[in-house]
Coordinates of C-alpha atoms (C1' of nucleotides) in Angstrom, one line a residue:
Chain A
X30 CA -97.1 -38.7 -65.9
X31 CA -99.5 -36.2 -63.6
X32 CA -102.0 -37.5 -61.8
X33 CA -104.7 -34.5 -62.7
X34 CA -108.1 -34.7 -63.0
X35 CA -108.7 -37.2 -65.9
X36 CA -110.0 -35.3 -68.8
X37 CA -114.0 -36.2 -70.1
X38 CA -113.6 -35.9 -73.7
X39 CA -110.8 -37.3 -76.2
X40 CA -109.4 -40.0 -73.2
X41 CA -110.4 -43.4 -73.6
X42 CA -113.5 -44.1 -71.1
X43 CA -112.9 -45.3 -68.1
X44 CA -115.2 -47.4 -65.9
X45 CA -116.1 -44.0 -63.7
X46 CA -116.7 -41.9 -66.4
X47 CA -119.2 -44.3 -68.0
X48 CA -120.6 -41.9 -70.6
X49 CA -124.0 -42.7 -72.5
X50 CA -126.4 -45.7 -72.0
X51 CA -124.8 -46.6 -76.0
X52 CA -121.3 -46.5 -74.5
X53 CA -122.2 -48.4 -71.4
X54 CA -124.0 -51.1 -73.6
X55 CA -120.4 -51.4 -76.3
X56 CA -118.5 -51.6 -72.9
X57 CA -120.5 -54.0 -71.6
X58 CA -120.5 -55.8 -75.0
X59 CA -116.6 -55.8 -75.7
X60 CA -116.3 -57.0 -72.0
X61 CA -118.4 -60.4 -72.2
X62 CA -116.8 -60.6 -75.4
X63 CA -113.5 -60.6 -73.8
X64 CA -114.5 -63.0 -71.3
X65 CA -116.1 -65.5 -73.7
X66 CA -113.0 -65.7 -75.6
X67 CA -111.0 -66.0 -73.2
X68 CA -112.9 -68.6 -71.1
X69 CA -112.6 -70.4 -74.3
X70 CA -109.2 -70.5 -75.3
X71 CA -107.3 -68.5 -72.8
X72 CA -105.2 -65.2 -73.3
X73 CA -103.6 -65.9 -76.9
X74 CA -107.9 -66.6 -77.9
X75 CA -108.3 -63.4 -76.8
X76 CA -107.2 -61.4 -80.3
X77 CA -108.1 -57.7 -80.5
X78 CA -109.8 -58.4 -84.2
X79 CA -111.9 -61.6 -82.5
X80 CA -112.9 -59.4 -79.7
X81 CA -114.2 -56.6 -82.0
X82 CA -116.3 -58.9 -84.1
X83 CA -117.5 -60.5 -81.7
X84 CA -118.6 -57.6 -80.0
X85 CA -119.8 -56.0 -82.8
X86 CA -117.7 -52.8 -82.9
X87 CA -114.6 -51.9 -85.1
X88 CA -111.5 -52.4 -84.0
X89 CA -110.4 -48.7 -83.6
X90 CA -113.8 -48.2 -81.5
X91 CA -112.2 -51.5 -79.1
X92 CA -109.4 -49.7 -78.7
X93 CA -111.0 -46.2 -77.6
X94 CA -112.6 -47.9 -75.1
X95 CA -109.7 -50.2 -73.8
X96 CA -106.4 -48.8 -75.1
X97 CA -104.5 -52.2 -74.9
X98 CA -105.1 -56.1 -74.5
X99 CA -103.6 -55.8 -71.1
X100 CA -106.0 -52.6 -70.8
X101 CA -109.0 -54.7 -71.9
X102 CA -108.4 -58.2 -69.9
X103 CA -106.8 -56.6 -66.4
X104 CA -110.8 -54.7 -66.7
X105 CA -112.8 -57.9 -67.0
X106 CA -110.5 -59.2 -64.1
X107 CA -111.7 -55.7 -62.2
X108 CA -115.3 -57.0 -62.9
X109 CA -114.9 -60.3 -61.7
X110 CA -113.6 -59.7 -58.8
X111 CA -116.3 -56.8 -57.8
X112 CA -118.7 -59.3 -58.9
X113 CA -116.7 -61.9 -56.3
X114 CA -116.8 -59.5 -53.5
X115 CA -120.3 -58.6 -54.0
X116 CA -121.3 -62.5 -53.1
X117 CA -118.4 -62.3 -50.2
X118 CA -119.6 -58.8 -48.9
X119 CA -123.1 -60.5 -48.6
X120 CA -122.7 -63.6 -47.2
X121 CA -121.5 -65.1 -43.4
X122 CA -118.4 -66.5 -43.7
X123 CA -117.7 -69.7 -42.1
X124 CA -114.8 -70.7 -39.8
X125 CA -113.9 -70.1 -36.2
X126 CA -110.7 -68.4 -36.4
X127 CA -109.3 -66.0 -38.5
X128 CA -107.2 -68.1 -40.5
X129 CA -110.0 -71.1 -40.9
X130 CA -112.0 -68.0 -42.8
X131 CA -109.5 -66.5 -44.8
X132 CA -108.8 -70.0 -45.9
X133 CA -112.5 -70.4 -46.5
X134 CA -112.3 -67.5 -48.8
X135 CA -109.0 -68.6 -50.4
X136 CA -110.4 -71.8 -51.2
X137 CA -113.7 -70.7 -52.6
X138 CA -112.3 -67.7 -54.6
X139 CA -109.5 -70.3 -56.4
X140 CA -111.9 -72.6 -57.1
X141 CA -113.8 -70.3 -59.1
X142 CA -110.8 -69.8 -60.7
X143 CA -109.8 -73.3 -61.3
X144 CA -113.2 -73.8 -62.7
X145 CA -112.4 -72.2 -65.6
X146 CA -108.7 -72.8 -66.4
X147 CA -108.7 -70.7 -69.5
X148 CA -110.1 -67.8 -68.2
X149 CA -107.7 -67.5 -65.4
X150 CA -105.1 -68.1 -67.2
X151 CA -106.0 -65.0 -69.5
X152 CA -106.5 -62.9 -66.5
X153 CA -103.7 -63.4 -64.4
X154 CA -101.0 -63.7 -67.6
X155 CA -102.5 -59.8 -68.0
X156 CA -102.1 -58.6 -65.0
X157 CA -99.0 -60.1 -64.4
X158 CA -97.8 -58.1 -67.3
X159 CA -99.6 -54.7 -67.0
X160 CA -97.1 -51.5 -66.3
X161 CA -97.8 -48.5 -65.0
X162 CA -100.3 -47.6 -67.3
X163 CA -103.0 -50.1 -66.0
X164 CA -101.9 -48.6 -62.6
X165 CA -105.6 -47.9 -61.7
X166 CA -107.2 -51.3 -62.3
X167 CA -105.0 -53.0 -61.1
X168 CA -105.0 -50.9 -57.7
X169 CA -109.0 -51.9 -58.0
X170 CA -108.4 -55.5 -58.0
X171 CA -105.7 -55.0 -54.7
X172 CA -108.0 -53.1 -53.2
X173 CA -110.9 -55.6 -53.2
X174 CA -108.7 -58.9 -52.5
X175 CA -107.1 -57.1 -49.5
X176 CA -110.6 -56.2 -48.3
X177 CA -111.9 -59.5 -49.1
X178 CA -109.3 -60.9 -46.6
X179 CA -109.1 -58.0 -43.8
X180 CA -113.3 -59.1 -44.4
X181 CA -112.7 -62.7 -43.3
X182 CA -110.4 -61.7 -40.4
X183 CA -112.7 -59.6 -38.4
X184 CA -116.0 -60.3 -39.7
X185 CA -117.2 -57.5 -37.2
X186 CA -118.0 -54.8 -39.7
X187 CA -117.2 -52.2 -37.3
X188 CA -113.6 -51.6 -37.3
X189 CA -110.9 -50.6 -39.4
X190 CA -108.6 -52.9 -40.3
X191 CA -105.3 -52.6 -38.5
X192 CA -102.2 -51.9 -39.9
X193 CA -100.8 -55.4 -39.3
X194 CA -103.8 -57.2 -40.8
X195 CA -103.4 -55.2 -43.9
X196 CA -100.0 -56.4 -44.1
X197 CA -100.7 -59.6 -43.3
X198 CA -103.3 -59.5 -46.4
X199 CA -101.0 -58.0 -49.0
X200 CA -98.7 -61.0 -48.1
X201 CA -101.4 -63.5 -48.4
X202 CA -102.2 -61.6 -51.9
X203 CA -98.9 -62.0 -53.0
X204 CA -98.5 -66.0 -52.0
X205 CA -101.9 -66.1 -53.9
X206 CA -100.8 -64.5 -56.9
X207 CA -97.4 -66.6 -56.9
X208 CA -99.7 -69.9 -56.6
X209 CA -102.1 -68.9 -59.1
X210 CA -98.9 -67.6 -61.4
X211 CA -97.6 -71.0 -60.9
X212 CA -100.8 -73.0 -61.7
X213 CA -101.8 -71.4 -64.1
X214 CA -98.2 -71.9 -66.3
X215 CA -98.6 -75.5 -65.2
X216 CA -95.6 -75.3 -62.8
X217 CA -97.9 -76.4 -59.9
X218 CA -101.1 -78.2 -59.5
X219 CA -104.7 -77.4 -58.3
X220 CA -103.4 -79.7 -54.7
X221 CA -100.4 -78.2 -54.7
X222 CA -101.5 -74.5 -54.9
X223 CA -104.5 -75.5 -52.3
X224 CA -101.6 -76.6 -49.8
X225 CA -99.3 -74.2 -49.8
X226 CA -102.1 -70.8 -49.4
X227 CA -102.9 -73.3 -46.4
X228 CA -99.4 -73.2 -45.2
X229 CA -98.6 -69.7 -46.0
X230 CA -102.0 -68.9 -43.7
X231 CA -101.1 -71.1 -40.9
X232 CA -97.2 -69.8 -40.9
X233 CA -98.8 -65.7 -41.0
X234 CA -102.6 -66.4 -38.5
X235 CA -101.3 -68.2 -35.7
X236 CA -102.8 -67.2 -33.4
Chain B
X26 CA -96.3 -84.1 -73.1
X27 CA -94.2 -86.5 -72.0
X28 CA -91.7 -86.0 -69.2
X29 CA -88.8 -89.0 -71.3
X30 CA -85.0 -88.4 -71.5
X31 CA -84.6 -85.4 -73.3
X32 CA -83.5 -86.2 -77.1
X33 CA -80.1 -84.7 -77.9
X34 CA -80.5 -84.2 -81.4
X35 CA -82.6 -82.2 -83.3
X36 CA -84.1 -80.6 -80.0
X37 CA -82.9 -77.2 -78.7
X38 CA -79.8 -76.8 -77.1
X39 CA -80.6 -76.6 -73.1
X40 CA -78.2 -75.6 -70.3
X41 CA -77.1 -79.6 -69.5
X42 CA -76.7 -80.7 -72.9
X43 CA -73.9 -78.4 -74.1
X44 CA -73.0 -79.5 -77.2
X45 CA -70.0 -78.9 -78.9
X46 CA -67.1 -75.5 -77.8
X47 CA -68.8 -73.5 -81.2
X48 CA -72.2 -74.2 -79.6
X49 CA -71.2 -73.2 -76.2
X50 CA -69.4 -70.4 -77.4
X51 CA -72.6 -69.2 -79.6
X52 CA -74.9 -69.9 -76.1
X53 CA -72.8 -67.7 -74.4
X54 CA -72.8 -64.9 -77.3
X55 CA -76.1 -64.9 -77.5
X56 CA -76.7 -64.9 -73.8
X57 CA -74.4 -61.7 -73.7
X58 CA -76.1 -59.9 -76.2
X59 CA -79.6 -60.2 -74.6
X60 CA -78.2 -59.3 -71.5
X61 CA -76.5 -56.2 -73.1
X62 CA -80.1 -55.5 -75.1
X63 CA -82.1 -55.7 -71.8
X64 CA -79.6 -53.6 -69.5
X65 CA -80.1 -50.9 -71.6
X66 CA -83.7 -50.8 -72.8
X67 CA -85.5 -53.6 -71.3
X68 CA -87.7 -56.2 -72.2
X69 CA -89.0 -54.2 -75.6
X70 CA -85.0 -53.7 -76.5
X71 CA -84.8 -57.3 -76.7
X72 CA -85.7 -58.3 -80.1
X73 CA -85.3 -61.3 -82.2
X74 CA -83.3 -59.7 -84.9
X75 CA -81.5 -57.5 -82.5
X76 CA -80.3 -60.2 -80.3
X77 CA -79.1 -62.1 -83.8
X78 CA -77.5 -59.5 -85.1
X79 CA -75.5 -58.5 -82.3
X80 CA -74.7 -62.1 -81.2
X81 CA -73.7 -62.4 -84.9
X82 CA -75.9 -65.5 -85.7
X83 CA -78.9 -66.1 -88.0
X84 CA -82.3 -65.5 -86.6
X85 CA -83.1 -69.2 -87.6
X86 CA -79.9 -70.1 -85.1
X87 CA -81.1 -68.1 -82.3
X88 CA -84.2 -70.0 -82.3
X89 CA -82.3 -73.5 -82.7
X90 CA -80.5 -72.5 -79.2
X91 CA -83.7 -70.8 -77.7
X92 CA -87.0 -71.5 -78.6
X93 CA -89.1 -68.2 -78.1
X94 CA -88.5 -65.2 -76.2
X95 CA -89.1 -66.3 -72.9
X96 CA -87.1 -69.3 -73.1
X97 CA -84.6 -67.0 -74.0
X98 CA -85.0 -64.3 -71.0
X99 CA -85.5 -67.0 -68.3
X100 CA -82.5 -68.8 -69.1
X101 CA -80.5 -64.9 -69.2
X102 CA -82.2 -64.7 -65.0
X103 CA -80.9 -68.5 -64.6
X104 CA -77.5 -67.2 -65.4
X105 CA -78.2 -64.2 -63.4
X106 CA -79.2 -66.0 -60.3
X107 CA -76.6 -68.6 -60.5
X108 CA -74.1 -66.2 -60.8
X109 CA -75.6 -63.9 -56.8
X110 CA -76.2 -67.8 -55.3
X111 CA -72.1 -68.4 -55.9
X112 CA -71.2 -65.2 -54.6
X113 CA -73.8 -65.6 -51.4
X114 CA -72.5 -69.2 -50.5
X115 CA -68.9 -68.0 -50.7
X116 CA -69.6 -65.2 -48.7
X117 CA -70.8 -65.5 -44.4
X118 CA -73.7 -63.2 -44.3
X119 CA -74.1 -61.1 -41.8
X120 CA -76.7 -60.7 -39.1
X121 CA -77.8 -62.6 -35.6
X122 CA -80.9 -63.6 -36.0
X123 CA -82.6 -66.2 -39.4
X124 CA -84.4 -62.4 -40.2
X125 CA -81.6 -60.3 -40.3
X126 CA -79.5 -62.6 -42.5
X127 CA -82.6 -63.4 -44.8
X128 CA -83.1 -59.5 -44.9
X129 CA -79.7 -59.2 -45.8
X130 CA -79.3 -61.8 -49.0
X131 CA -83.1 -59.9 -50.5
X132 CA -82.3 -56.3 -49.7
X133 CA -78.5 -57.0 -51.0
X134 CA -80.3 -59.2 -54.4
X135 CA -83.3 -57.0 -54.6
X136 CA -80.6 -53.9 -54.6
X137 CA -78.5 -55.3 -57.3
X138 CA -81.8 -55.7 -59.3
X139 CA -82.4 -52.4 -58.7
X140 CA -79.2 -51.2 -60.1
X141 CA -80.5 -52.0 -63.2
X142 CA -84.2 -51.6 -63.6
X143 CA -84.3 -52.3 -67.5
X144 CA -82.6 -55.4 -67.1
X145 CA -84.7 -56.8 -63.9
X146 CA -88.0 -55.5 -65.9
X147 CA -87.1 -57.3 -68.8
X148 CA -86.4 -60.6 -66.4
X149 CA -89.4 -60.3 -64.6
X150 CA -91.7 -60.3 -67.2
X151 CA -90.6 -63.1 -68.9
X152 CA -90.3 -65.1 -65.6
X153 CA -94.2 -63.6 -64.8
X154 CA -95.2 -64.9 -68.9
X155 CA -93.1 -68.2 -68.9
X156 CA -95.5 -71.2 -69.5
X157 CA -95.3 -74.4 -68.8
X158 CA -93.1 -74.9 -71.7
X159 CA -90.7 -72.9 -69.7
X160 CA -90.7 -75.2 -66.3
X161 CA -87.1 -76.3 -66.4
X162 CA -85.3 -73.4 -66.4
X163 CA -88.1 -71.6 -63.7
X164 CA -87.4 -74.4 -61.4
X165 CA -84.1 -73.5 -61.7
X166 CA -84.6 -70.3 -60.7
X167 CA -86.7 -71.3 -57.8
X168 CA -84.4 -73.8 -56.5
X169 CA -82.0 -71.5 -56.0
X170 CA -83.9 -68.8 -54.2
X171 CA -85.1 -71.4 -52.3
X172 CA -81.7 -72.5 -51.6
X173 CA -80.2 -69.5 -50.5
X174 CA -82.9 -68.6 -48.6
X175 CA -82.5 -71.2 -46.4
X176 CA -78.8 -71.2 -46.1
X177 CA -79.6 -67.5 -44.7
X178 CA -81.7 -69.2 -42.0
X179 CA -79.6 -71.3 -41.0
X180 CA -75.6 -70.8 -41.9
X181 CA -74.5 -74.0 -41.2
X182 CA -74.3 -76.1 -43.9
X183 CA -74.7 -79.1 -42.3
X184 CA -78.4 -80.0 -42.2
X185 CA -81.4 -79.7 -44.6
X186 CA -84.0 -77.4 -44.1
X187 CA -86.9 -79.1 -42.3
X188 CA -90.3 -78.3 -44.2
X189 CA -90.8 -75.7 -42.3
X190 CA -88.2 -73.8 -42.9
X191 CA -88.4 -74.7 -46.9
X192 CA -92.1 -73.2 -46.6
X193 CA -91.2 -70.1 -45.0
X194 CA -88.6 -69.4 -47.7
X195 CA -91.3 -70.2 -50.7
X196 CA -93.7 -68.1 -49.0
X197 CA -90.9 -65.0 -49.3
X198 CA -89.8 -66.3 -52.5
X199 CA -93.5 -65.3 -53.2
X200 CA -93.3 -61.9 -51.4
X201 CA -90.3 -61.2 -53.1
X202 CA -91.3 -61.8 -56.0
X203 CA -94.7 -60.1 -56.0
X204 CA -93.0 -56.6 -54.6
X205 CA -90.7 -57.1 -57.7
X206 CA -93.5 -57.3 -60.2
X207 CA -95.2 -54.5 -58.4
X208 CA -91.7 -51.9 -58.7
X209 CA -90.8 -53.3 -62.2
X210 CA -94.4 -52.5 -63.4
X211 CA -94.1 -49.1 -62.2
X212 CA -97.0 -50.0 -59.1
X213 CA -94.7 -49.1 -56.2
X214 CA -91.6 -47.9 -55.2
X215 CA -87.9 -49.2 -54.5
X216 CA -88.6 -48.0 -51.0
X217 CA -91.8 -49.6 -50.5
X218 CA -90.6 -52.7 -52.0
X219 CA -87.7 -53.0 -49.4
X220 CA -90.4 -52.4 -46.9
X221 CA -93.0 -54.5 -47.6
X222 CA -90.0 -57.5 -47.7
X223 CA -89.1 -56.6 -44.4
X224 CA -92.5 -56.4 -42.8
X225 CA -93.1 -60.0 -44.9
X226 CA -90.1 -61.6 -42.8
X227 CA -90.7 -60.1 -39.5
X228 CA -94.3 -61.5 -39.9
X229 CA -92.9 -65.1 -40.4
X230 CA -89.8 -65.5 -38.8
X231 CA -90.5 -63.6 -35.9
X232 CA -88.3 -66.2 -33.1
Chain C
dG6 C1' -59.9 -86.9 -98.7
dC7 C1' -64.9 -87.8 -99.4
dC8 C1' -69.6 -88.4 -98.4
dA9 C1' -73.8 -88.0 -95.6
dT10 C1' -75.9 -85.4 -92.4
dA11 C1' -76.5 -81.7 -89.3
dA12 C1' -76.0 -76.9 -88.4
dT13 C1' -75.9 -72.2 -89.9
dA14 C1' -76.8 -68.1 -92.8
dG15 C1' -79.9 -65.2 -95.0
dG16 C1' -84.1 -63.7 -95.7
dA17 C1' -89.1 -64.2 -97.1
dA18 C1' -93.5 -65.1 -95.1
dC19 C1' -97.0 -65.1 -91.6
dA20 C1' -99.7 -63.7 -87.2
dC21 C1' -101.3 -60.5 -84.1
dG22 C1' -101.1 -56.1 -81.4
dT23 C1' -101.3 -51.6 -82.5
dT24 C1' -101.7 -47.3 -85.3
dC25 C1' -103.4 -44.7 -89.0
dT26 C1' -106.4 -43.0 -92.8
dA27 C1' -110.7 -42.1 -95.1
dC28 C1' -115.3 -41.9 -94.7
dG29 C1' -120.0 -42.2 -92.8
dT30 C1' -123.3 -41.1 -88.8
dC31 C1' -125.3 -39.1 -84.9
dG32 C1' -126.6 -35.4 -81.8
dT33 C1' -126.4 -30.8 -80.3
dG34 C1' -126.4 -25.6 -80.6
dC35 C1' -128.1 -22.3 -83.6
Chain D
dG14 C1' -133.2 -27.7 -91.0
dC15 C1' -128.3 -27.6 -90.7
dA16 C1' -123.4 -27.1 -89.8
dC17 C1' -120.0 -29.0 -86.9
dG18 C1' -117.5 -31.9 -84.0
dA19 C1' -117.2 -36.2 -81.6
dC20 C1' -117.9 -40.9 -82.4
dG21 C1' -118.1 -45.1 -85.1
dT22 C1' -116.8 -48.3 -89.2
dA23 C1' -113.9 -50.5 -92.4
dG24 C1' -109.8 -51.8 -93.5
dA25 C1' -104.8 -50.8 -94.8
dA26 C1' -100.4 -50.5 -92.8
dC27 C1' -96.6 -51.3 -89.6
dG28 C1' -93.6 -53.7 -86.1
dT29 C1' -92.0 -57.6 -83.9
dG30 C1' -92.3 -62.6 -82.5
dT31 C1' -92.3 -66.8 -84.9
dT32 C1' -92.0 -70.1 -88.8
dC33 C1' -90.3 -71.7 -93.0
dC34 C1' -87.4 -72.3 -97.1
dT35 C1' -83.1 -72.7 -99.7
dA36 C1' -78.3 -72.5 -100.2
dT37 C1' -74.0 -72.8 -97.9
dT38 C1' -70.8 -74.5 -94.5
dA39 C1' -69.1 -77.6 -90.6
dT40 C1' -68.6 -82.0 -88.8
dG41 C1' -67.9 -86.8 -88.1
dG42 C1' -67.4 -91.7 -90.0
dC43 C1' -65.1 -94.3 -93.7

DNA sequence: GCCATAATAGGAACACGTTCTACGTCGTGC
DNA sequence: GCACGACGTAGAACGTGTTCCTATTATGGC
């Protein structure tokens, strides 16, 4: 597997190489499909036939564009959480100390989540199981939860993140993921996954 | 769903209820040949048919004892994991300090997973896809990483974990296995997994 | 031993992710 | 205009997890 430059023509399309305005309007199309369906009825809703009809293209066309399910639902993930770090990236975030805003941002980020069961159950079940393949979004959605956090730790735009806040967030990612895993497969509830990102904080941000 | 005395007839044949020596005997068969299936070509290797054929029994059968897929790869890792927790609480593990001898049980777990990557990708996943249908033999698995997590901590048997210390180890639990999600999907490597652990501990047991 | 019932074998049938084939359409260089 | 190649459509086909059906075989109570 080589990392070259990704070729233009004959690959599927990526969400770089966007192509024309009718390739960015099917993307965008089978993408709110995706969500739709799966907001509705969760990750075995989201069927590759349902997907194409409802967005209106055939289903060798869905799968130029997104080469698998895992493909397809680990990208609307990708878009909800830019869209998520957007609103962060914009607004103050609340709290005293690091760990009362990383909470803050925990908190606000899983309730979104929790808001719409289904769909998170959809997302995280796919990127739990993406391979290598999906290697690129998924390093997009690490990229902007571990920014999201580092964020709420030094609000101060200024400065790089050091090397032990990074770690710090990649642990807090991975407790969040394990949480959400476990919510979301109804090992744990809503309370319970609340309480333990607020231990997990309060064991890694005291200060 | 319910949460009653399990029925013992005409329900699937778990772990406790054991049945009869031909039933235990085909439970272990079957146990074997997914095992054998996954060691050598992972979590696609293990098929329905395959694991019926080669555990001589009827496909109907292997569904009897193990309801889907999952079930049946979770309860393969329970056996797994109950087989390392013996050998760690026979053992005295090594090291001075609560991080060196928690170090010691992952590195020394995470290295005989990583003796055999099919068979730890094909127990991952279905651990990372179990549902809720699944909890029983997840909490099994949890318990004991949980469990000897905390006997690395602290050595003596004689008193429970506090809270605390039963936090810290579901917080690495998490880590853990996060990173192994990460290395089995191909996202990082056996030596950045190992690394990541270590700087996970450091950052929460730090004395 | 014999019967009632449960368990198993064997395999067809079905669902959904994925691939493939055949054909139509669009847009670009000439 | 028009030929050509990339793109799209429609749908058949295939593989594997899961369900279902029927006949056969164990098993346990009498």
């Amino acid at each position: 597997m080589t990392m070259g430059v990704p070729m233009s023509t004959t690959n599927s399309l990526t969400a770089d190489d966007l192509g024309s305005a009718a390739q960015r309007e099917r993307r965008k199309r089978i993408l709110d499909a995706t969500y739709d369906l799966a907001r509705d009825g969760g990750f075995d809703a989201v069927q590759m036939r349902a997907v194409a009809d409802s967005a209106e293209v055939a289903l060798g066309t869905l799968y130029r564009y997104f080469p698998s399910k895992i493909h397809l639902l680990v990208s609307a993930l990708a878009r909800e959480f830019e869209r998520n770090e957007a609103l962060f990236r914009k607004m103050e975030i609340p709290g005293d100390t690091a760990a009362e805003r990383v909470i803050f941002v925990m908190k606000r980020t899983t309730r979104g989540l929790q808001g719409d069961p289904k769909l998170t159950e959809a997302l995280t079940r796919a990127f739990m199981f993406a391979d290598a393949s999906v290697a690129t979004e998924i390093h997009t959605v690490g990229m902007l939860l571990t920014s999201m956090l580092t964020r709420a730790m030094h609000p101060d735009d200024d400065h790089e993140p050091t090397d032990q806040d990074v770690a710090i967030a990649r642990v807090i990612g991975d407790v969040w993921l394990s949480a959400l895993v476990a919510w979301v497969t109804g090992r744990s509830t809503a309370a319970e996954t609340g309480a333990h990102m607020e231990t997990a904080v309060g064991l890694l941000l005291r200060d």
